[in-house]
PDB file of C-alpha atoms in Angstrom:
ATOM      1  CA  MET M   1     -55.606 -25.588 -24.744  1.00 96.00           C
ATOM      2  CA  TYR M   2     -58.220 -23.993 -22.472  1.00 98.00           C
ATOM      3  CA  ILE M   3     -61.940 -23.857 -23.199  1.00 98.00           C
ATOM      4  CA  GLY M   4     -64.692 -21.589 -21.924  1.00 98.00           C
ATOM      5  CA  VAL M   5     -68.314 -22.492 -22.734  1.00 97.00           C
ATOM      6  CA  ASP M   6     -71.372 -20.247 -22.564  1.00 94.00           C
ATOM      7  CA  GLY M   7     -74.959 -20.918 -23.603  1.00 88.00           C
ATOM      8  CA  ALA M   8     -76.050 -19.069 -26.748  1.00 81.00           C
ATOM      9  CA  GLN M   9     -79.740 -19.421 -27.630  1.00 77.00           C
ATOM     10  CA  SER M  10     -80.231 -23.133 -28.365  1.00 80.00           C
ATOM     11  CA  GLN M  11     -76.504 -23.599 -29.006  1.00 88.00           C
ATOM     12  CA  TRP M  12     -73.250 -23.523 -27.071  1.00 93.00           C
ATOM     13  CA  VAL M  13     -70.488 -21.057 -27.896  1.00 93.00           C
ATOM     14  CA  ALA M  14     -66.951 -22.003 -26.902  1.00 95.00           C
ATOM     15  CA  ALA M  15     -63.796 -19.901 -26.751  1.00 96.00           C
ATOM     16  CA  ILE M  16     -60.641 -21.964 -27.215  1.00 96.00           C
ATOM     17  CA  ALA M  17     -57.516 -20.263 -25.888  1.00 96.00           C
ATOM     18  CA  ASP M  18     -54.003 -21.580 -26.478  1.00 94.00           C
ATOM     19  CA  ARG M  19     -50.376 -20.584 -26.785  1.00 87.00           C
ATOM     20  CA  VAL M  20     -48.666 -21.455 -30.046  1.00 83.00           C
ATOM     21  CA  GLN M  21     -44.882 -21.049 -29.749  1.00 83.00           C
ATOM     22  CA  GLY M  22     -45.422 -18.611 -26.917  1.00 84.00           C
ATOM     23  CA  VAL M  23     -48.003 -16.544 -28.797  1.00 88.00           C
ATOM     24  CA  GLN M  24     -51.536 -16.290 -27.379  1.00 92.00           C
ATOM     25  CA  THR M  25     -54.294 -17.428 -29.738  1.00 93.00           C
ATOM     26  CA  ILE M  26     -58.054 -17.781 -29.504  1.00 94.00           C
ATOM     27  CA  ARG M  27     -60.820 -19.115 -31.725  1.00 92.00           C
ATOM     28  CA  TYR M  28     -64.540 -19.670 -31.369  1.00 93.00           C
ATOM     29  CA  VAL M  29     -66.794 -22.607 -32.081  1.00 92.00           C
ATOM     30  CA  GLN M  30     -70.573 -22.826 -31.894  1.00 91.00           C
ATOM     31  CA  VAL M  31     -72.121 -26.279 -31.532  1.00 91.00           C
ATOM     32  CA  ALA M  32     -75.508 -27.796 -30.776  1.00 90.00           C
ATOM     33  CA  GLN M  33     -74.065 -30.455 -28.459  1.00 92.00           C
ATOM     34  CA  LEU M  34     -71.033 -30.321 -26.190  1.00 95.00           C
ATOM     35  CA  GLU M  35     -70.065 -33.789 -27.384  1.00 95.00           C
ATOM     36  CA  GLU M  36     -69.317 -32.232 -30.812  1.00 93.00           C
ATOM     37  CA  LEU M  37     -66.956 -29.753 -29.194  1.00 94.00           C
ATOM     38  CA  TRP M  38     -65.196 -32.442 -27.172  1.00 96.00           C
ATOM     39  CA  ALA M  39     -64.768 -34.763 -30.153  1.00 95.00           C
ATOM     40  CA  GLU M  40     -62.810 -32.025 -31.914  1.00 94.00           C
ATOM     41  CA  TYR M  41     -60.900 -30.368 -29.067  1.00 95.00           C
ATOM     42  CA  GLY M  42     -61.174 -32.558 -25.984  1.00 95.00           C
ATOM     43  CA  ALA M  43     -57.896 -34.422 -26.459  1.00 94.00           C
ATOM     44  CA  GLY M  44     -55.871 -31.230 -26.090  1.00 94.00           C
ATOM     45  CA  CYS M  45     -57.955 -29.550 -23.380  1.00 97.00           C
ATOM     46  CA  ARG M  46     -56.231 -28.880 -20.056  1.00 97.00           C
ATOM     47  CA  LYS M  47     -59.196 -27.124 -18.401  1.00 98.00           C
ATOM     48  CA  LEU M  48     -62.845 -26.499 -19.316  1.00 98.00           C
ATOM     49  CA  LEU M  49     -65.010 -23.886 -17.590  1.00 98.00           C
ATOM     50  CA  ILE M  50     -68.781 -23.875 -18.166  1.00 98.00           C
ATOM     51  CA  ASP M  51     -71.356 -21.231 -17.273  1.00 96.00           C
ATOM     52  CA  MET M  52     -73.987 -23.734 -16.151  1.00 95.00           C
ATOM     53  CA  PRO M  53     -74.778 -25.406 -12.799  1.00 95.00           C
ATOM     54  CA  LEU M  54     -73.000 -28.739 -12.404  1.00 97.00           C
ATOM     55  CA  GLY M  55     -73.009 -30.027  -8.826  1.00 97.00           C
ATOM     56  CA  LEU M  56     -76.552 -29.856  -7.366  1.00 96.00           C
ATOM     57  CA  ARG M  57     -77.548 -30.088  -3.725  1.00 95.00           C
ATOM     58  CA  ALA M  58     -79.971 -32.758  -2.561  1.00 95.00           C
ATOM     59  CA  SER M  59     -81.003 -30.546   0.351  1.00 93.00           C
ATOM     60  CA  GLY M  60     -80.654 -26.817   0.899  1.00 93.00           C
ATOM     61  CA  LYS M  61     -79.593 -23.887  -1.265  1.00 93.00           C
ATOM     62  CA  ARG M  62     -76.195 -23.893  -2.937  1.00 94.00           C
ATOM     63  CA  SER M  63     -73.846 -21.753  -0.856  1.00 95.00           C
ATOM     64  CA  SER M  64     -71.724 -21.132  -3.964  1.00 94.00           C
ATOM     65  CA  GLU M  65     -74.615 -19.269  -5.608  1.00 93.00           C
ATOM     66  CA  GLU M  66     -75.294 -17.300  -2.426  1.00 93.00           C
ATOM     67  CA  GLN M  67     -71.633 -16.240  -2.405  1.00 95.00           C
ATOM     68  CA  VAL M  68     -71.788 -15.214  -6.072  1.00 95.00           C
ATOM     69  CA  MET M  69     -74.888 -13.108  -5.384  1.00 92.00           C
ATOM     70  CA  GLU M  70     -73.097 -11.427  -2.491  1.00 92.00           C
ATOM     71  CA  LEU M  71     -70.074 -10.657  -4.671  1.00 93.00           C
ATOM     72  CA  LEU M  72     -72.307  -9.256  -7.428  1.00 91.00           C
ATOM     73  CA  GLY M  73     -74.024  -6.946  -4.952  1.00 85.00           C
ATOM     74  CA  PRO M  74     -77.699  -6.016  -4.574  1.00 71.00           C
ATOM     75  CA  VAL M  75     -77.971  -4.329  -7.988  1.00 61.00           C
ATOM     76  CA  ASN M  76     -76.415  -7.123 -10.034  1.00 62.00           C
ATOM     77  CA  LYS M  77     -77.252 -10.261  -8.050  1.00 55.00           C
ATOM     78  CA  LYS M  78     -80.060 -11.026 -10.531  1.00 64.00           C
ATOM     79  CA  ARG M  79     -77.254 -12.068 -12.907  1.00 66.00           C
ATOM     80  CA  CYS M  80     -77.124 -15.264 -10.849  1.00 71.00           C
ATOM     81  CA  PHE M  81     -80.112 -17.499 -10.073  1.00 82.00           C
ATOM     82  CA  HIS M  82     -80.766 -20.419  -7.753  1.00 89.00           C
ATOM     83  CA  SER M  83     -80.278 -23.714  -9.573  1.00 92.00           C
ATOM     84  CA  PRO M  84     -82.759 -26.579  -9.217  1.00 94.00           C
ATOM     85  CA  SER M  85     -82.165 -29.193  -6.563  1.00 96.00           C
ATOM     86  CA  TYR M  86     -80.782 -32.596  -7.463  1.00 96.00           C
ATOM     87  CA  HIS M  87     -84.188 -34.245  -6.892  1.00 96.00           C
ATOM     88  CA  ALA M  88     -86.002 -31.631  -9.004  1.00 96.00           C
ATOM     89  CA  LEU M  89     -83.665 -32.446 -11.886  1.00 96.00           C
ATOM     90  CA  LYS M  90     -84.225 -36.175 -11.390  1.00 95.00           C
ATOM     91  CA  GLU M  91     -87.986 -35.590 -11.552  1.00 95.00           C
ATOM     92  CA  TRP M  92     -87.568 -33.676 -14.824  1.00 94.00           C
ATOM     93  CA  GLN M  93     -85.600 -36.614 -16.220  1.00 93.00           C
ATOM     94  CA  ARG M  94     -88.272 -39.061 -15.059  1.00 92.00           C
ATOM     95  CA  LEU M  95     -90.924 -37.054 -16.878  1.00 92.00           C
ATOM     96  CA  GLN M  96     -89.128 -37.437 -20.229  1.00 89.00           C
ATOM     97  CA  THR M  97     -91.442 -40.404 -20.780  1.00 80.00           C
ATOM     98  CA  ASP M  98     -94.953 -41.077 -22.036  1.00 74.00           C
ATOM     99  CA  GLU M  99     -96.253 -40.157 -18.592  1.00 73.00           C
ATOM    100  CA  GLY M 100     -94.659 -36.733 -18.800  1.00 75.00           C
ATOM    101  CA  SER M 101     -96.026 -36.075 -22.283  1.00 79.00           C
ATOM    102  CA  ARG M 102     -99.574 -36.442 -20.941  1.00 86.00           C
ATOM    103  CA  LEU M 103     -99.116 -33.609 -18.440  1.00 88.00           C
ATOM    104  CA  SER M 104     -99.988 -29.999 -19.130  1.00 91.00           C
ATOM    105  CA  PRO M 105     -97.165 -27.406 -18.902  1.00 90.00           C
ATOM    106  CA  ARG M 106     -98.506 -26.333 -15.512  1.00 92.00           C
ATOM    107  CA  GLU M 107     -98.648 -29.911 -14.250  1.00 92.00           C
ATOM    108  CA  ARG M 108     -95.087 -30.520 -15.422  1.00 92.00           C
ATOM    109  CA  TYR M 109     -93.886 -27.400 -13.630  1.00 94.00           C
ATOM    110  CA  ASP M 110     -95.695 -28.381 -10.427  1.00 95.00           C
ATOM    111  CA  ALA M 111     -94.224 -31.888 -10.564  1.00 94.00           C
ATOM    112  CA  ILE M 112     -90.687 -30.516 -10.828  1.00 95.00           C
ATOM    113  CA  ASN M 113     -91.194 -27.534  -8.548  1.00 96.00           C
ATOM    114  CA  GLY M 114     -92.513 -29.724  -5.709  1.00 96.00           C
ATOM    115  CA  PRO M 115     -89.189 -31.456  -4.967  1.00 96.00           C
ATOM    116  CA  ASN M 116     -87.378 -28.147  -5.392  1.00 96.00           C
ATOM    117  CA  VAL M 117     -89.493 -26.405  -2.748  1.00 96.00           C
ATOM    118  CA  ARG M 118     -89.086 -29.394  -0.422  1.00 96.00           C
ATOM    119  CA  ASP M 119     -85.308 -29.450  -0.882  1.00 96.00           C
ATOM    120  CA  THR M 120     -84.437 -25.736  -1.015  1.00 94.00           C
ATOM    121  CA  GLY M 121     -87.454 -23.845   0.311  1.00 94.00           C
ATOM    122  CA  LEU M 122     -87.580 -21.961  -2.994  1.00 94.00           C
ATOM    123  CA  LYS M 123     -89.864 -22.089  -6.015  1.00 94.00           C
ATOM    124  CA  LEU M 124     -88.153 -22.589  -9.362  1.00 92.00           C
ATOM    125  CA  THR M 125     -87.848 -19.207 -11.055  1.00 87.00           C
ATOM    126  CA  PRO M 126     -88.695 -18.893 -14.774  1.00 85.00           C
ATOM    127  CA  PRO M 127     -84.998 -18.749 -15.812  1.00 82.00           C
ATOM    128  CA  GLY M 128     -84.131 -21.617 -13.486  1.00 85.00           C
ATOM    129  CA  TYR M 129     -86.974 -23.769 -14.777  1.00 91.00           C
ATOM    130  CA  ALA M 130     -86.245 -22.949 -18.431  1.00 90.00           C
ATOM    131  CA  LEU M 131     -82.631 -24.050 -18.007  1.00 89.00           C
ATOM    132  CA  VAL M 132     -83.395 -27.429 -16.443  1.00 93.00           C
ATOM    133  CA  PRO M 133     -83.016 -29.295 -19.791  1.00 92.00           C
ATOM    134  CA  ARG M 134     -79.680 -27.587 -20.469  1.00 93.00           C
ATOM    135  CA  ILE M 135     -78.465 -28.304 -16.939  1.00 94.00           C
ATOM    136  CA  ALA M 136     -79.359 -31.965 -17.447  1.00 94.00           C
ATOM    137  CA  ASN M 137     -77.523 -31.972 -20.796  1.00 93.00           C
ATOM    138  CA  VAL M 138     -74.318 -30.402 -19.511  1.00 95.00           C
ATOM    139  CA  ARG M 139     -74.259 -32.635 -16.420  1.00 96.00           C
ATOM    140  CA  GLU M 140     -74.587 -35.747 -18.574  1.00 96.00           C
ATOM    141  CA  PHE M 141     -71.731 -34.487 -20.717  1.00 96.00           C
ATOM    142  CA  VAL M 142     -69.426 -33.835 -17.762  1.00 97.00           C
ATOM    143  CA  LEU M 143     -70.320 -37.153 -16.125  1.00 97.00           C
ATOM    144  CA  SER M 144     -69.304 -38.893 -19.371  1.00 96.00           C
ATOM    145  CA  LEU M 145     -65.776 -37.431 -19.344  1.00 96.00           C
ATOM    146  CA  PRO M 146     -62.941 -39.841 -18.464  1.00 93.00           C
ATOM    147  CA  ASP M 147     -61.566 -37.117 -16.170  1.00 95.00           C
ATOM    148  CA  ARG M 148     -64.414 -35.097 -14.690  1.00 95.00           C
ATOM    149  CA  ALA M 149     -61.940 -32.826 -12.895  1.00 95.00           C
ATOM    150  CA  LEU M 150     -61.164 -31.184 -16.254  1.00 97.00           C
ATOM    151  CA  ALA M 151     -64.553 -29.429 -16.128  1.00 98.00           C
ATOM    152  CA  SER M 152     -65.669 -26.868 -13.559  1.00 98.00           C
ATOM    153  CA  GLU M 153     -68.573 -24.490 -13.164  1.00 98.00           C
ATOM    154  CA  ALA M 154     -67.783 -20.778 -13.389  1.00 98.00           C
ATOM    155  CA  HIS M 155     -69.723 -17.507 -13.530  1.00 97.00           C
ATOM    156  CA  PRO M 156     -68.443 -15.115 -16.250  1.00 96.00           C
ATOM    157  CA  GLU M 157     -69.310 -11.940 -14.339  1.00 96.00           C
ATOM    158  CA  ILE M 158     -67.314 -13.070 -11.305  1.00 97.00           C
ATOM    159  CA  CYS M 159     -64.421 -14.018 -13.609  1.00 98.00           C
ATOM    160  CA  PHE M 160     -64.488 -10.534 -15.166  1.00 97.00           C
ATOM    161  CA  MET M 161     -64.562  -8.927 -11.725  1.00 96.00           C
ATOM    162  CA  ALA M 162     -61.664 -11.027 -10.463  1.00 97.00           C
ATOM    163  CA  LEU M 163     -59.384 -10.672 -13.504  1.00 97.00           C
ATOM    164  CA  GLY M 164     -60.296  -7.011 -13.899  1.00 97.00           C
ATOM    165  CA  ASN M 165     -59.910  -6.213 -10.191  1.00 96.00           C
ATOM    166  CA  ARG M 166     -63.279  -4.439 -10.258  1.00 94.00           C
ATOM    167  CA  ASP M 167     -66.319  -4.535  -8.005  1.00 92.00           C
ATOM    168  CA  SER M 168     -68.842  -4.143 -10.840  1.00 89.00           C
ATOM    169  CA  PHE M 169     -69.377  -3.475 -14.538  1.00 92.00           C
ATOM    170  CA  SER M 170     -71.950  -1.651 -16.614  1.00 90.00           C
ATOM    171  CA  SER M 171     -74.553  -3.778 -18.416  1.00 89.00           C
ATOM    172  CA  LYS M 172     -72.939  -6.229 -20.810  1.00 90.00           C
ATOM    173  CA  HIS M 173     -75.723  -5.422 -23.301  1.00 88.00           C
ATOM    174  CA  ARG M 174     -74.618  -1.796 -23.703  1.00 92.00           C
ATOM    175  CA  LEU M 175     -71.487  -0.232 -25.191  1.00 93.00           C
ATOM    176  CA  PRO M 176     -69.910   0.987 -21.919  1.00 94.00           C
ATOM    177  CA  GLY M 177     -70.163  -2.503 -20.448  1.00 94.00           C
ATOM    178  CA  ILE M 178     -68.763  -4.079 -23.617  1.00 94.00           C
ATOM    179  CA  PHE M 179     -65.776  -1.698 -23.589  1.00 95.00           C
ATOM    180  CA  GLU M 180     -65.166  -2.353 -19.885  1.00 96.00           C
ATOM    181  CA  ARG M 181     -65.067  -6.101 -20.471  1.00 96.00           C
ATOM    182  CA  LEU M 182     -62.880  -5.790 -23.568  1.00 96.00           C
ATOM    183  CA  ALA M 183     -60.383  -3.845 -21.448  1.00 97.00           C
ATOM    184  CA  VAL M 184     -60.176  -6.772 -19.013  1.00 97.00           C
ATOM    185  CA  ILE M 185     -59.688  -9.265 -21.856  1.00 97.00           C
ATOM    186  CA  GLU M 186     -56.936  -7.089 -23.377  1.00 96.00           C
ATOM    187  CA  LYS M 187     -55.183  -7.051 -20.001  1.00 95.00           C
ATOM    188  CA  HIS M 188     -54.808 -10.827 -20.168  1.00 95.00           C
ATOM    189  CA  PHE M 189     -54.685 -11.151 -23.971  1.00 95.00           C
ATOM    190  CA  PRO M 190     -52.675  -8.141 -25.201  1.00 92.00           C
ATOM    191  CA  ASN M 191     -53.867  -6.780 -28.558  1.00 91.00           C
ATOM    192  CA  TYR M 192     -56.968  -9.009 -28.482  1.00 94.00           C
ATOM    193  CA  ILE M 193     -59.047  -6.542 -30.527  1.00 92.00           C
ATOM    194  CA  ASP M 194     -56.304  -6.131 -33.139  1.00 92.00           C
ATOM    195  CA  TYR M 195     -55.831  -9.914 -33.237  1.00 91.00           C
ATOM    196  CA  MET M 196     -59.549 -10.474 -33.836  1.00 89.00           C
ATOM    197  CA  ALA M 197     -59.687  -7.784 -36.531  1.00 88.00           C
ATOM    198  CA  LYS M 198     -56.759  -9.303 -38.427  1.00 85.00           C
ATOM    199  CA  SER M 199     -57.847 -12.934 -37.987  1.00 81.00           C
ATOM    200  CA  GLY M 200     -61.404 -12.414 -39.243  1.00 72.00           C
ATOM    201  CA  SER M 201     -63.231 -15.599 -40.152  1.00 71.00           C
ATOM    202  CA  LEU M 202     -60.210 -17.733 -39.186  1.00 74.00           C
ATOM    203  CA  VAL M 203     -61.231 -17.547 -35.540  1.00 84.00           C
ATOM    204  CA  TRP M 204     -64.920 -18.403 -36.021  1.00 79.00           C
ATOM    205  CA  ASN M 205     -66.478 -21.778 -36.741  1.00 72.00           C
ATOM    206  CA  GLY M 206     -70.174 -21.261 -36.085  1.00 63.00           C
ATOM    207  CA  ALA M 207     -73.300 -23.073 -37.173  1.00 55.00           C
ATOM    208  CA  ALA M 208     -74.620 -21.990 -40.551  1.00 50.00           C
ATOM    209  CA  GLY M 209     -77.112 -19.162 -40.197  1.00 52.00           C
ATOM    210  CA  VAL M 210     -76.559 -18.865 -36.438  1.00 54.00           C
ATOM    211  CA  SER M 211     -74.474 -16.149 -34.827  1.00 66.00           C
ATOM    212  CA  ALA M 212     -73.659 -15.830 -31.148  1.00 75.00           C
ATOM    213  CA  LYS M 213     -74.249 -12.458 -29.515  1.00 85.00           C
ATOM    214  CA  LEU M 214     -71.201 -10.396 -28.596  1.00 88.00           C
ATOM    215  CA  ASP M 215     -71.849 -10.751 -24.863  1.00 91.00           C
ATOM    216  CA  ASP M 216     -71.891 -14.556 -25.251  1.00 92.00           C
ATOM    217  CA  LEU M 217     -68.503 -14.421 -26.989  1.00 92.00           C
ATOM    218  CA  LEU M 218     -67.052 -12.176 -24.299  1.00 95.00           C
ATOM    219  CA  ASP M 219     -68.370 -14.437 -21.538  1.00 96.00           C
ATOM    220  CA  ALA M 220     -66.885 -17.521 -23.212  1.00 96.00           C
ATOM    221  CA  THR M 221     -63.595 -15.643 -23.665  1.00 97.00           C
ATOM    222  CA  ILE M 222     -63.215 -14.703 -20.004  1.00 98.00           C
ATOM    223  CA  LEU M 223     -64.017 -18.291 -19.018  1.00 98.00           C
ATOM    224  CA  ALA M 224     -61.270 -19.605 -21.328  1.00 98.00           C
ATOM    225  CA  LEU M 225     -58.745 -17.062 -20.024  1.00 98.00           C
ATOM    226  CA  THR M 226     -59.739 -17.927 -16.448  1.00 98.00           C
ATOM    227  CA  ALA M 227     -59.228 -21.629 -17.188  1.00 98.00           C
ATOM    228  CA  GLN M 228     -55.796 -20.788 -18.587  1.00 97.00           C
ATOM    229  CA  ARG M 229     -54.838 -18.792 -15.507  1.00 97.00           C
ATOM    230  CA  ILE M 230     -56.018 -21.557 -13.160  1.00 98.00           C
ATOM    231  CA  VAL M 231     -53.753 -24.099 -14.893  1.00 97.00           C
ATOM    232  CA  GLU M 232     -50.742 -21.830 -15.415  1.00 96.00           C
ATOM    233  CA  HIS M 233     -51.031 -20.234 -11.958  1.00 97.00           C
ATOM    234  CA  PRO M 234     -52.577 -22.873  -9.644  1.00 97.00           C
ATOM    235  CA  ASP M 235     -52.362 -20.568  -6.623  1.00 97.00           C
ATOM    236  CA  SER M 236     -54.846 -18.227  -8.345  1.00 98.00           C
ATOM    237  CA  LEU M 237     -57.717 -20.742  -8.050  1.00 98.00           C
ATOM    238  CA  VAL M 238     -60.607 -19.716  -5.803  1.00 98.00           C
ATOM    239  CA  ARG M 239     -63.368 -22.237  -5.058  1.00 97.00           C
ATOM    240  CA  LEU M 240     -66.740 -21.051  -3.756  1.00 97.00           C
ATOM    241  CA  THR M 241     -68.001 -24.168  -2.002  1.00 96.00           C
ATOM    242  CA  GLU M 242     -70.371 -25.469   0.600  1.00 93.00           C
ATOM    243  CA  ASP M 243     -69.176 -25.455   4.210  1.00 91.00           C
ATOM    244  CA  PRO M 244     -67.752 -28.037   4.424  1.00 93.00           C
ATOM    245  CA  PRO M 245     -67.160 -28.732   0.706  1.00 95.00           C
ATOM    246  CA  GLU M 246     -69.396 -31.468  -0.673  1.00 95.00           C
ATOM    247  CA  ASP M 247     -70.104 -33.455  -3.811  1.00 97.00           C
ATOM    248  CA  ASP M 248     -73.597 -34.086  -5.129  1.00 96.00           C
ATOM    249  CA  PRO M 249     -75.021 -37.639  -5.306  1.00 95.00           C
ATOM    250  CA  THR M 250     -73.324 -38.200  -8.691  1.00 96.00           C
ATOM    251  CA  GLY M 251     -69.927 -37.096  -7.405  1.00 96.00           C
ATOM    252  CA  LEU M 252     -69.822 -33.640  -8.998  1.00 97.00           C
ATOM    253  CA  PRO M 253     -68.476 -30.966  -6.627  1.00 97.00           C
ATOM    254  CA  VAL M 254     -70.979 -28.329  -5.563  1.00 97.00           C
ATOM    255  CA  GLU M 255     -68.823 -25.301  -6.295  1.00 97.00           C
ATOM    256  CA  ILE M 256     -68.180 -22.308  -8.549  1.00 97.00           C
ATOM    257  CA  VAL M 257     -64.584 -21.383  -9.391  1.00 98.00           C
ATOM    258  CA  TYR M 258     -62.683 -18.322 -10.561  1.00 98.00           C
ATOM    259  CA  ALA M 259     -59.081 -17.087 -10.685  1.00 98.00           C
ATOM    260  CA  LYS M 260     -57.719 -14.218  -8.639  1.00 96.00           C
ATOM    261  CA  LEU M 261     -54.948 -11.869  -9.800  1.00 92.00           C
TER     262      LEU M 261
END
């Protein structure tokens, strides 16, 4: 079993890929907490890829993100952002107290942005700052796993590019981009569209009244298929790391992975 996880509004959407008697299967789950997902599917998981920063640098920018931006090119590099530094995240966690509740939104931002500027030379961008709570949540989840090596950080767009052997895609929010990505998925999951059409609600277990967007489902799908390829074809693994590779202060590797053809 191979799992790809993508953020979807205030939830997580997971694609769970498997082979049952040699036949490829996939299903989707939407949960509020990753612990819910792991309680149900963790025992059978061989690899988990998550579209969220895991290993954070205590000093300097993450080279893995710089490499992703270079691969995405000047037009699409905005699809990746600089993650907060390790100390900026620790400051956010410290402020989850009575002291933090007394600060204004601007004061809270300044308190967290200060360590980030000191460590990386960069101000926290709006998307980077907004994701700090989710980054903290997913890191706590991964750090709680008996085998942390099961989980790795991945970027869906890079996974699509690698498994599709393409340099770029149209916007994932428009039909041409959706069709381009579906073609890549079908390459690695033959008859995926027909399978989904015939399976209907059997493949979806979402929260009541909450539906993931199609691009979230496609991103989770390519992460699951990438996880599957990494395990079944170990020589396909590519690790974008620091030079030399390093772990953050909690022991999580500072890297982003994908699978080559």
